[in-house]
Amino acid sequence: MMTSRMTLNAVLPCLLLLSNITMASDTKQVNEQLAVDALAEQWAEKIQQPIQQSVQLGQEAADWQQQKMHALSEQQQSLGELYWTEYQLQKKQNNLRSLQLEIAQLQQDIDTINVLKQQLEPQLEVWYAMLEQQVFSDLPFDFAERKRRLAFLRSAMDKSELPLAERFRRLLEVISIEVAYGYGQQVNQDVIVIDEKTMQVNLLRLGRLAWFYMTPDEQQFGWFDQKTRQWNSIPINEQGDLRLAMAITMNKQIAEIVNVPLGVQR
């Protein structure tokens, strides 16, 4: 028993020493590992820092490039707006010049119209006087209607509030009607005075050349003398084809060339 105790006492210090050695070795390894980890961490930080700086620089470069592109886009847009504004300005200036030329032309036309108005107003009176003289010196066919038309025109000519153009239009209208009387022929019935006797007859008007009458029995013919303003009879040998001319004008006979006594003298 004592031997076993002595052996245990001898072995125990060795175990303690071995344990201390082992612990010291483990501690050393731990310390070395910690040192290695610290060194690795330092190197990792040293390596990570340039990587982060590189990433940051790349992001800054990308941001700058984007800002540059944005600024370039805004510049191009501003230039486009500037060119468009200049184009619109040039266009408006051209339009303004055109309008100024049109205004100048209109003003010239207005001045011309004013001059014409000053000349036209008295000239209308001259034309009216000529028209009135023509009606009263002409063959007196449709005389009541023509006098009524002249009176209506005279009333319009005397209205100062009526535009000059309207007065001119009405004058031309009456003149056109009077000119139309000079074409074609007309037959109508009327009552006239022949040798101080009232008689109903058929009247044949050939434009403004001549005006004839024929009694209902177709036996007597005559013509209107503008100089004496009277109806005169026509001898049988000078009547020509008046009866046929009357029938043709009244659509009772097919049209053909006829001989009528124009410029007949008693």
PDB file of C-alpha atoms in Angstrom:
ATOM      1  CA  MET A   1       0.000   0.000   0.000  1.00  0.00           C
ATOM      2  CA  MET A   2       2.807   2.358   0.874  1.00  0.00           C
ATOM      3  CA  THR A   3       4.484   1.577  -2.385  1.00  0.00           C
ATOM      4  CA  SER A   4       1.453   2.415  -4.342  1.00  0.00           C
ATOM      5  CA  ARG A   5       1.149   5.709  -2.499  1.00  0.00           C
ATOM      6  CA  MET A   6       4.783   6.562  -3.187  1.00  0.00           C
ATOM      7  CA  THR A   7       4.375   5.732  -6.840  1.00  0.00           C
ATOM      8  CA  LEU A   8       1.299   7.915  -7.078  1.00  0.00           C
ATOM      9  CA  ASN A   9       3.114  10.770  -5.362  1.00  0.00           C
ATOM     10  CA  ALA A  10       5.966  10.413  -7.808  1.00  0.00           C
ATOM     11  CA  VAL A  11       3.735  10.260 -10.851  1.00  0.00           C
ATOM     12  CA  LEU A  12       1.473  13.114  -9.822  1.00  0.00           C
ATOM     13  CA  PRO A  13       4.096  15.847 -10.222  1.00  0.00           C
ATOM     14  CA  CYS A  14       4.946  14.500 -13.642  1.00  0.00           C
ATOM     15  CA  LEU A  15       1.358  14.615 -14.646  1.00  0.00           C
ATOM     16  CA  LEU A  16       1.068  18.130 -13.355  1.00  0.00           C
ATOM     17  CA  LEU A  17       4.185  19.116 -15.256  1.00  0.00           C
ATOM     18  CA  LEU A  18       2.949  17.428 -18.381  1.00  0.00           C
ATOM     19  CA  SER A  19      -0.382  19.142 -17.978  1.00  0.00           C
ATOM     20  CA  ASN A  20       1.348  22.485 -17.546  1.00  0.00           C
ATOM     21  CA  ILE A  21       3.452  21.817 -20.601  1.00  0.00           C
ATOM     22  CA  THR A  22       0.392  20.859 -22.568  1.00  0.00           C
ATOM     23  CA  MET A  23      -1.509  23.921 -21.394  1.00  0.00           C
ATOM     24  CA  ALA A  24       1.451  26.100 -22.210  1.00  0.00           C
ATOM     25  CA  SER A  25       1.634  24.548 -25.642  1.00  0.00           C
ATOM     26  CA  ASP A  26      -2.069  25.069 -26.159  1.00  0.00           C
ATOM     27  CA  THR A  27      -1.799  28.635 -24.956  1.00  0.00           C
ATOM     28  CA  LYS A  28       1.049  29.231 -27.313  1.00  0.00           C
ATOM     29  CA  GLN A  29      -0.901  27.762 -30.169  1.00  0.00           C
ATOM     30  CA  VAL A  30      -3.879  29.901 -29.250  1.00  0.00           C
ATOM     31  CA  ASN A  31      -1.708  32.957 -29.065  1.00  0.00           C
ATOM     32  CA  GLU A  32      -0.105  32.118 -32.356  1.00  0.00           C
ATOM     33  CA  GLN A  33      -3.509  31.534 -33.897  1.00  0.00           C
ATOM     34  CA  LEU A  34      -4.721  34.840 -32.497  1.00  0.00           C
ATOM     35  CA  ALA A  35      -1.674  36.545 -33.899  1.00  0.00           C
ATOM     36  CA  VAL A  36      -2.249  34.901 -37.259  1.00  0.00           C
ATOM     37  CA  ASP A  37      -5.921  35.895 -37.194  1.00  0.00           C
ATOM     38  CA  ALA A  38      -5.013  39.443 -36.222  1.00  0.00           C
ATOM     39  CA  LEU A  39      -2.439  39.579 -39.002  1.00  0.00           C
ATOM     40  CA  ALA A  40      -4.958  38.115 -41.470  1.00  0.00           C
ATOM     41  CA  GLU A  41      -7.515  40.624 -40.342  1.00  0.00           C
ATOM     42  CA  GLN A  42      -5.010  43.438 -40.821  1.00  0.00           C
ATOM     43  CA  TRP A  43      -4.167  42.195 -44.297  1.00  0.00           C
ATOM     44  CA  ALA A  44      -7.828  41.744 -45.062  1.00  0.00           C
ATOM     45  CA  GLU A  45      -8.444  45.331 -43.999  1.00  0.00           C
ATOM     46  CA  LYS A  46      -5.499  46.482 -46.088  1.00  0.00           C
ATOM     47  CA  ILE A  47      -6.799  44.510 -49.091  1.00  0.00           C
ATOM     48  CA  GLN A  48     -10.452  45.518 -48.512  1.00  0.00           C
ATOM     49  CA  GLN A  49      -9.650  49.217 -48.282  1.00  0.00           C
ATOM     50  CA  PRO A  50      -8.372  49.610 -51.879  1.00  0.00           C
ATOM     51  CA  ILE A  51     -11.224  47.430 -53.115  1.00  0.00           C
ATOM     52  CA  GLN A  52     -13.715  49.688 -51.364  1.00  0.00           C
ATOM     53  CA  GLN A  53     -11.891  52.731 -52.654  1.00  0.00           C
ATOM     54  CA  SER A  54     -11.967  51.242 -56.161  1.00  0.00           C
ATOM     55  CA  VAL A  55     -15.701  50.530 -55.884  1.00  0.00           C
ATOM     56  CA  GLN A  56     -16.298  54.005 -54.527  1.00  0.00           C
ATOM     57  CA  LEU A  57     -14.269  55.554 -57.311  1.00  0.00           C
ATOM     58  CA  GLY A  58     -16.174  53.460 -59.842  1.00  0.00           C
ATOM     59  CA  GLN A  59     -19.491  54.598 -58.377  1.00  0.00           C
ATOM     60  CA  GLU A  60     -18.306  58.198 -58.337  1.00  0.00           C
ATOM     61  CA  ALA A  61     -17.158  57.820 -61.957  1.00  0.00           C
ATOM     62  CA  ALA A  62     -20.547  56.336 -62.895  1.00  0.00           C
ATOM     63  CA  ASP A  63     -22.360  59.139 -61.069  1.00  0.00           C
ATOM     64  CA  TRP A  64     -20.192  61.728 -62.784  1.00  0.00           C
ATOM     65  CA  GLN A  65     -20.773  60.103 -66.174  1.00  0.00           C
ATOM     66  CA  GLN A  66     -24.518  60.101 -65.522  1.00  0.00           C
ATOM     67  CA  GLN A  67     -24.389  63.750 -64.463  1.00  0.00           C
ATOM     68  CA  LYS A  68     -22.347  64.515 -67.574  1.00  0.00           C
ATOM     69  CA  MET A  69     -24.882  62.741 -69.804  1.00  0.00           C
ATOM     70  CA  HIS A  70     -27.737  64.521 -68.041  1.00  0.00           C
ATOM     71  CA  ALA A  71     -26.007  67.879 -68.419  1.00  0.00           C
ATOM     72  CA  LEU A  72     -25.303  67.105 -72.107  1.00  0.00           C
ATOM     73  CA  SER A  73     -28.952  66.123 -72.641  1.00  0.00           C
ATOM     74  CA  GLU A  74     -30.118  69.353 -71.010  1.00  0.00           C
ATOM     75  CA  GLN A  75     -27.667  71.309 -73.139  1.00  0.00           C
ATOM     76  CA  GLN A  76     -28.910  69.639 -76.313  1.00  0.00           C
ATOM     77  CA  GLN A  77     -32.505  70.275 -75.264  1.00  0.00           C
ATOM     78  CA  SER A  78     -31.700  73.901 -74.530  1.00  0.00           C
ATOM     79  CA  LEU A  79     -29.988  74.240 -77.924  1.00  0.00           C
ATOM     80  CA  GLY A  80     -32.995  72.618 -79.601  1.00  0.00           C
ATOM     81  CA  GLU A  81     -35.358  75.014 -77.843  1.00  0.00           C
ATOM     82  CA  LEU A  82     -33.106  77.906 -78.801  1.00  0.00           C
ATOM     83  CA  TYR A  83     -33.050  76.870 -82.479  1.00  0.00           C
ATOM     84  CA  TRP A  84     -36.861  76.360 -82.426  1.00  0.00           C
ATOM     85  CA  THR A  85     -37.333  79.757 -80.819  1.00  0.00           C
ATOM     86  CA  GLU A  86     -35.091  81.372 -83.440  1.00  0.00           C
ATOM     87  CA  TYR A  87     -37.018  79.580 -86.208  1.00  0.00           C
ATOM     88  CA  GLN A  88     -40.369  80.715 -84.820  1.00  0.00           C
ATOM     89  CA  LEU A  89     -39.022  84.246 -84.402  1.00  0.00           C
ATOM     90  CA  GLN A  90     -37.792  84.299 -88.007  1.00  0.00           C
ATOM     91  CA  LYS A  91     -41.115  82.917 -89.181  1.00  0.00           C
ATOM     92  CA  LYS A  92     -43.061  85.575 -87.283  1.00  0.00           C
ATOM     93  CA  GLN A  93     -40.775  88.263 -88.649  1.00  0.00           C
ATOM     94  CA  ASN A  94     -41.443  87.029 -92.200  1.00  0.00           C
ATOM     95  CA  ASN A  95     -45.180  86.980 -91.481  1.00  0.00           C
ATOM     96  CA  LEU A  96     -44.943  90.476 -90.055  1.00  0.00           C
ATOM     97  CA  ARG A  97     -43.190  91.742 -93.167  1.00  0.00           C
ATOM     98  CA  SER A  98     -45.868  90.089 -95.338  1.00  0.00           C
ATOM     99  CA  LEU A  99     -48.615  91.671 -93.251  1.00  0.00           C
ATOM    100  CA  GLN A 100     -46.927  95.044 -93.475  1.00  0.00           C
ATOM    101  CA  LEU A 101     -46.782  94.732 -97.270  1.00  0.00           C
ATOM    102  CA  GLU A 102     -50.459  93.703 -97.358  1.00  0.00           C
ATOM    103  CA  ILE A 103     -51.399  96.622 -95.111  1.00  0.00           C
ATOM    104  CA  ALA A 104     -49.472  98.995 -97.342  1.00  0.00           C
ATOM    105  CA  GLN A 105     -51.230  97.568-100.410  1.00  0.00           C
ATOM    106  CA  LEU A 106     -54.615  97.801 -98.683  1.00  0.00           C
ATOM    107  CA  GLN A 107     -53.934 101.381 -97.714  1.00  0.00           C
ATOM    108  CA  GLN A 108     -53.013 102.139-101.307  1.00  0.00           C
ATOM    109  CA  ASP A 109     -56.222 100.453-102.473  1.00  0.00           C
ATOM    110  CA  ILE A 110     -58.226 102.458 -99.932  1.00  0.00           C
ATOM    111  CA  ASP A 111     -56.661 105.680-101.184  1.00  0.00           C
ATOM    112  CA  THR A 112     -57.471 104.651-104.754  1.00  0.00           C
ATOM    113  CA  ILE A 113     -61.056 103.810-103.763  1.00  0.00           C
ATOM    114  CA  ASN A 114     -61.443 107.161-102.033  1.00  0.00           C
ATOM    115  CA  VAL A 115     -60.262 108.914-105.180  1.00  0.00           C
ATOM    116  CA  LEU A 116     -62.627 106.820-107.280  1.00  0.00           C
ATOM    117  CA  LYS A 117     -65.495 107.590-104.906  1.00  0.00           C
ATOM    118  CA  GLN A 118     -64.874 111.292-105.285  1.00  0.00           C
ATOM    119  CA  GLN A 119     -64.929 110.872-109.054  1.00  0.00           C
ATOM    120  CA  LEU A 120     -67.729 108.296-109.183  1.00  0.00           C
ATOM    121  CA  GLU A 121     -70.374 110.152-107.197  1.00  0.00           C
ATOM    122  CA  PRO A 122     -70.740 113.045-109.678  1.00  0.00           C
ATOM    123  CA  GLN A 123     -70.292 110.615-112.558  1.00  0.00           C
ATOM    124  CA  LEU A 124     -73.319 108.642-111.336  1.00  0.00           C
ATOM    125  CA  GLU A 125     -75.414 111.772-111.772  1.00  0.00           C
ATOM    126  CA  VAL A 126     -74.062 112.206-115.293  1.00  0.00           C
ATOM    127  CA  TRP A 127     -74.942 108.604-116.184  1.00  0.00           C
ATOM    128  CA  TYR A 128     -78.385 108.948-114.647  1.00  0.00           C
ATOM    129  CA  ALA A 129     -79.068 112.093-116.669  1.00  0.00           C
ATOM    130  CA  MET A 130     -77.984 110.294-119.857  1.00  0.00           C
ATOM    131  CA  LEU A 131     -80.206 107.333-118.994  1.00  0.00           C
ATOM    132  CA  GLU A 132     -83.191 109.570-118.301  1.00  0.00           C
ATOM    133  CA  GLN A 133     -82.694 111.426-121.586  1.00  0.00           C
ATOM    134  CA  GLN A 134     -82.471 108.110-123.429  1.00  0.00           C
ATOM    135  CA  VAL A 135     -85.765 106.884-121.944  1.00  0.00           C
ATOM    136  CA  PHE A 136     -87.692 110.064-122.739  1.00  0.00           C
ATOM    137  CA  SER A 137     -86.304 110.381-126.270  1.00  0.00           C
ATOM    138  CA  ASP A 138     -86.673 106.680-127.076  1.00  0.00           C
ATOM    139  CA  LEU A 139     -89.670 104.886-128.555  1.00  0.00           C
ATOM    140  CA  PRO A 140     -92.330 105.171-125.834  1.00  0.00           C
ATOM    141  CA  PHE A 141     -92.898 101.427-125.397  1.00  0.00           C
ATOM    142  CA  ASP A 142     -93.581 100.238-121.816  1.00  0.00           C
ATOM    143  CA  PHE A 143     -93.273 103.900-120.948  1.00  0.00           C
ATOM    144  CA  ALA A 144     -95.151 103.803-117.624  1.00  0.00           C
ATOM    145  CA  GLU A 145     -93.000 100.914-116.377  1.00  0.00           C
ATOM    146  CA  ARG A 146     -89.795 102.586-117.500  1.00  0.00           C
ATOM    147  CA  LYS A 147     -90.733 105.906-115.834  1.00  0.00           C
ATOM    148  CA  ARG A 148     -91.591 104.068-112.638  1.00  0.00           C
ATOM    149  CA  ARG A 149     -88.197 102.349-112.731  1.00  0.00           C
ATOM    150  CA  LEU A 150     -86.459 105.692-113.244  1.00  0.00           C
ATOM    151  CA  ALA A 151     -88.346 107.242-110.315  1.00  0.00           C
ATOM    152  CA  PHE A 152     -87.337 104.368-108.052  1.00  0.00           C
ATOM    153  CA  LEU A 153     -83.721 104.766-109.152  1.00  0.00           C
ATOM    154  CA  ARG A 154     -83.856 108.541-108.586  1.00  0.00           C
ATOM    155  CA  SER A 155     -85.097 107.938-105.048  1.00  0.00           C
ATOM    156  CA  ALA A 156     -82.199 105.563-104.372  1.00  0.00           C
ATOM    157  CA  MET A 157     -79.669 108.005-105.845  1.00  0.00           C
ATOM    158  CA  ASP A 158     -80.873 110.710-103.467  1.00  0.00           C
ATOM    159  CA  LYS A 159     -80.359 108.585-100.333  1.00  0.00           C
ATOM    160  CA  SER A 160     -77.056 109.705 -98.840  1.00  0.00           C
ATOM    161  CA  GLU A 161     -77.092 106.822 -96.355  1.00  0.00           C
ATOM    162  CA  LEU A 162     -77.154 104.330 -99.223  1.00  0.00           C
ATOM    163  CA  PRO A 163     -73.591 103.173-100.025  1.00  0.00           C
ATOM    164  CA  LEU A 164     -72.152 104.494-103.249  1.00  0.00           C
ATOM    165  CA  ALA A 165     -71.545 100.944-104.468  1.00  0.00           C
ATOM    166  CA  GLU A 166     -75.221 100.093-104.016  1.00  0.00           C
ATOM    167  CA  ARG A 167     -76.315 103.195-105.909  1.00  0.00           C
ATOM    168  CA  PHE A 168     -73.913 102.277-108.698  1.00  0.00           C
ATOM    169  CA  ARG A 169     -75.264  98.703-108.764  1.00  0.00           C
ATOM    170  CA  ARG A 170     -78.862  99.896-109.079  1.00  0.00           C
ATOM    171  CA  LEU A 171     -77.930 102.299-111.858  1.00  0.00           C
ATOM    172  CA  LEU A 172     -76.183  99.508-113.775  1.00  0.00           C
ATOM    173  CA  GLU A 173     -79.223  97.294-113.274  1.00  0.00           C
ATOM    174  CA  VAL A 174     -81.555  99.837-114.908  1.00  0.00           C
ATOM    175  CA  ILE A 175     -79.051 100.480-117.690  1.00  0.00           C
ATOM    176  CA  SER A 176     -78.848  96.729-118.344  1.00  0.00           C
ATOM    177  CA  ILE A 177     -82.642  96.528-118.643  1.00  0.00           C
ATOM    178  CA  GLU A 178     -82.681  99.433-121.085  1.00  0.00           C
ATOM    179  CA  VAL A 179     -79.888  97.875-123.147  1.00  0.00           C
ATOM    180  CA  ALA A 180     -81.832  94.585-123.301  1.00  0.00           C
ATOM    181  CA  TYR A 181     -84.757  96.435-124.922  1.00  0.00           C
ATOM    182  CA  GLY A 182     -82.578  96.908-127.976  1.00  0.00           C
ATOM    183  CA  TYR A 183     -82.586  93.167-128.748  1.00  0.00           C
ATOM    184  CA  GLY A 184     -85.386  90.942-129.942  1.00  0.00           C
ATOM    185  CA  GLN A 185     -88.960  91.788-130.799  1.00  0.00           C
ATOM    186  CA  GLN A 186     -92.243  92.068-128.933  1.00  0.00           C
ATOM    187  CA  VAL A 187     -95.956  92.066-129.813  1.00  0.00           C
ATOM    188  CA  ASN A 188     -98.611  93.371-127.439  1.00  0.00           C
ATOM    189  CA  GLN A 189    -102.038  94.985-127.568  1.00  0.00           C
ATOM    190  CA  ASP A 190    -102.541  98.613-126.612  1.00  0.00           C
ATOM    191  CA  VAL A 191    -104.727 101.639-127.241  1.00  0.00           C
ATOM    192  CA  ILE A 192    -103.155 104.414-129.319  1.00  0.00           C
ATOM    193  CA  VAL A 193    -104.303 107.644-131.006  1.00  0.00           C
ATOM    194  CA  ILE A 194    -104.296 107.644-134.823  1.00  0.00           C
ATOM    195  CA  ASP A 195    -105.361 110.840-136.563  1.00  0.00           C
ATOM    196  CA  GLU A 196    -106.893 112.036-133.308  1.00  0.00           C
ATOM    197  CA  LYS A 197    -108.883 108.800-132.995  1.00  0.00           C
ATOM    198  CA  THR A 198    -108.420 106.262-130.193  1.00  0.00           C
ATOM    199  CA  MET A 199    -107.950 102.726-131.490  1.00  0.00           C
ATOM    200  CA  GLN A 200    -106.954  99.363-130.023  1.00  0.00           C
ATOM    201  CA  VAL A 201    -104.224  97.730-132.097  1.00  0.00           C
ATOM    202  CA  ASN A 202    -101.470  95.121-132.076  1.00  0.00           C
ATOM    203  CA  LEU A 203     -98.040  96.684-131.623  1.00  0.00           C
ATOM    204  CA  LEU A 204     -94.848  95.141-133.035  1.00  0.00           C
ATOM    205  CA  ARG A 205     -91.549  96.436-131.644  1.00  0.00           C
ATOM    206  CA  LEU A 206     -88.296  95.485-133.349  1.00  0.00           C
ATOM    207  CA  GLY A 207     -85.690  96.365-130.759  1.00  0.00           C
ATOM    208  CA  ARG A 208     -85.245 100.112-130.932  1.00  0.00           C
ATOM    209  CA  LEU A 209     -85.270 100.210-134.724  1.00  0.00           C
ATOM    210  CA  ALA A 210     -88.976 100.527-135.365  1.00  0.00           C
ATOM    211  CA  TRP A 211     -92.432 100.289-133.805  1.00  0.00           C
ATOM    212  CA  PHE A 212     -95.419  99.287-135.895  1.00  0.00           C
ATOM    213  CA  TYR A 213     -99.155  98.877-135.364  1.00  0.00           C
ATOM    214  CA  MET A 214    -101.731  96.658-137.035  1.00  0.00           C
ATOM    215  CA  THR A 215    -105.482  96.986-136.608  1.00  0.00           C
ATOM    216  CA  PRO A 216    -107.387  93.883-135.417  1.00  0.00           C
ATOM    217  CA  ASP A 217    -108.807  93.343-138.940  1.00  0.00           C
ATOM    218  CA  GLU A 218    -105.205  93.319-140.248  1.00  0.00           C
ATOM    219  CA  GLN A 219    -106.110  95.908-142.879  1.00  0.00           C
ATOM    220  CA  GLN A 220    -104.307  98.983-141.586  1.00  0.00           C
ATOM    221  CA  PHE A 221    -100.664  99.312-140.682  1.00  0.00           C
ATOM    222  CA  GLY A 222     -98.615 102.194-139.367  1.00  0.00           C
ATOM    223  CA  TRP A 223     -95.399 103.192-137.678  1.00  0.00           C
ATOM    224  CA  PHE A 224     -94.284 105.504-134.871  1.00  0.00           C
ATOM    225  CA  ASP A 225     -92.391 108.615-135.914  1.00  0.00           C
ATOM    226  CA  GLN A 226     -89.868 109.542-133.196  1.00  0.00           C
ATOM    227  CA  LYS A 227     -89.434 113.058-134.574  1.00  0.00           C
ATOM    228  CA  THR A 228     -93.113 113.994-134.402  1.00  0.00           C
ATOM    229  CA  ARG A 229     -93.880 111.518-131.601  1.00  0.00           C
ATOM    230  CA  GLN A 230     -96.988 110.437-133.526  1.00  0.00           C
ATOM    231  CA  TRP A 231     -98.381 107.330-135.241  1.00  0.00           C
ATOM    232  CA  ASN A 232     -98.463 107.455-139.016  1.00  0.00           C
ATOM    233  CA  SER A 233    -100.134 105.057-141.423  1.00  0.00           C
ATOM    234  CA  ILE A 234     -98.182 103.068-144.015  1.00  0.00           C
ATOM    235  CA  PRO A 235     -99.408 102.789-147.616  1.00  0.00           C
ATOM    236  CA  ILE A 236    -100.247  99.306-148.795  1.00  0.00           C
ATOM    237  CA  ASN A 237     -97.380  99.233-151.264  1.00  0.00           C
ATOM    238  CA  GLU A 238     -94.905  99.949-148.440  1.00  0.00           C
ATOM    239  CA  GLN A 239     -96.218  97.517-145.806  1.00  0.00           C
ATOM    240  CA  GLY A 240     -93.929  94.700-146.891  1.00  0.00           C
ATOM    241  CA  ASP A 241     -94.255  91.557-144.738  1.00  0.00           C
ATOM    242  CA  LEU A 242     -95.538  93.271-141.576  1.00  0.00           C
ATOM    243  CA  ARG A 243     -98.511  90.909-141.318  1.00  0.00           C
ATOM    244  CA  LEU A 244     -96.143  87.906-141.515  1.00  0.00           C
ATOM    245  CA  ALA A 245     -93.725  89.532-139.026  1.00  0.00           C
ATOM    246  CA  MET A 246     -96.598  89.965-136.574  1.00  0.00           C
ATOM    247  CA  ALA A 247     -97.587  86.297-136.961  1.00  0.00           C
ATOM    248  CA  ILE A 248     -94.012  85.064-136.478  1.00  0.00           C
ATOM    249  CA  THR A 249     -93.528  87.180-133.355  1.00  0.00           C
ATOM    250  CA  MET A 250     -96.803  85.838-131.882  1.00  0.00           C
ATOM    251  CA  ASN A 251     -95.609  82.281-132.664  1.00  0.00           C
ATOM    252  CA  LYS A 252     -98.416  81.799-135.176  1.00  0.00           C
ATOM    253  CA  GLN A 253     -96.012  81.259-138.026  1.00  0.00           C
ATOM    254  CA  ILE A 254     -92.710  79.462-138.550  1.00  0.00           C
ATOM    255  CA  ALA A 255     -89.783  81.903-138.403  1.00  0.00           C
ATOM    256  CA  GLU A 256     -88.378  83.046-141.703  1.00  0.00           C
ATOM    257  CA  ILE A 257     -86.719  86.081-143.220  1.00  0.00           C
ATOM    258  CA  VAL A 258     -89.212  88.905-143.726  1.00  0.00           C
ATOM    259  CA  ASN A 259     -89.174  92.337-145.307  1.00  0.00           C
ATOM    260  CA  VAL A 260     -90.307  95.174-143.037  1.00  0.00           C
ATOM    261  CA  PRO A 261     -90.385  98.906-143.870  1.00  0.00           C
ATOM    262  CA  LEU A 262     -87.643 100.278-141.644  1.00  0.00           C
ATOM    263  CA  GLY A 263     -87.207 104.049-141.875  1.00  0.00           C
ATOM    264  CA  VAL A 264     -90.500 104.440-143.686  1.00  0.00           C
ATOM    265  CA  GLN A 265     -91.435 107.994-144.688  1.00  0.00           C
ATOM    266  CA  ARG A 266     -94.918 109.305-145.209  1.00  0.00           C
TER     267      ARG A 266
END
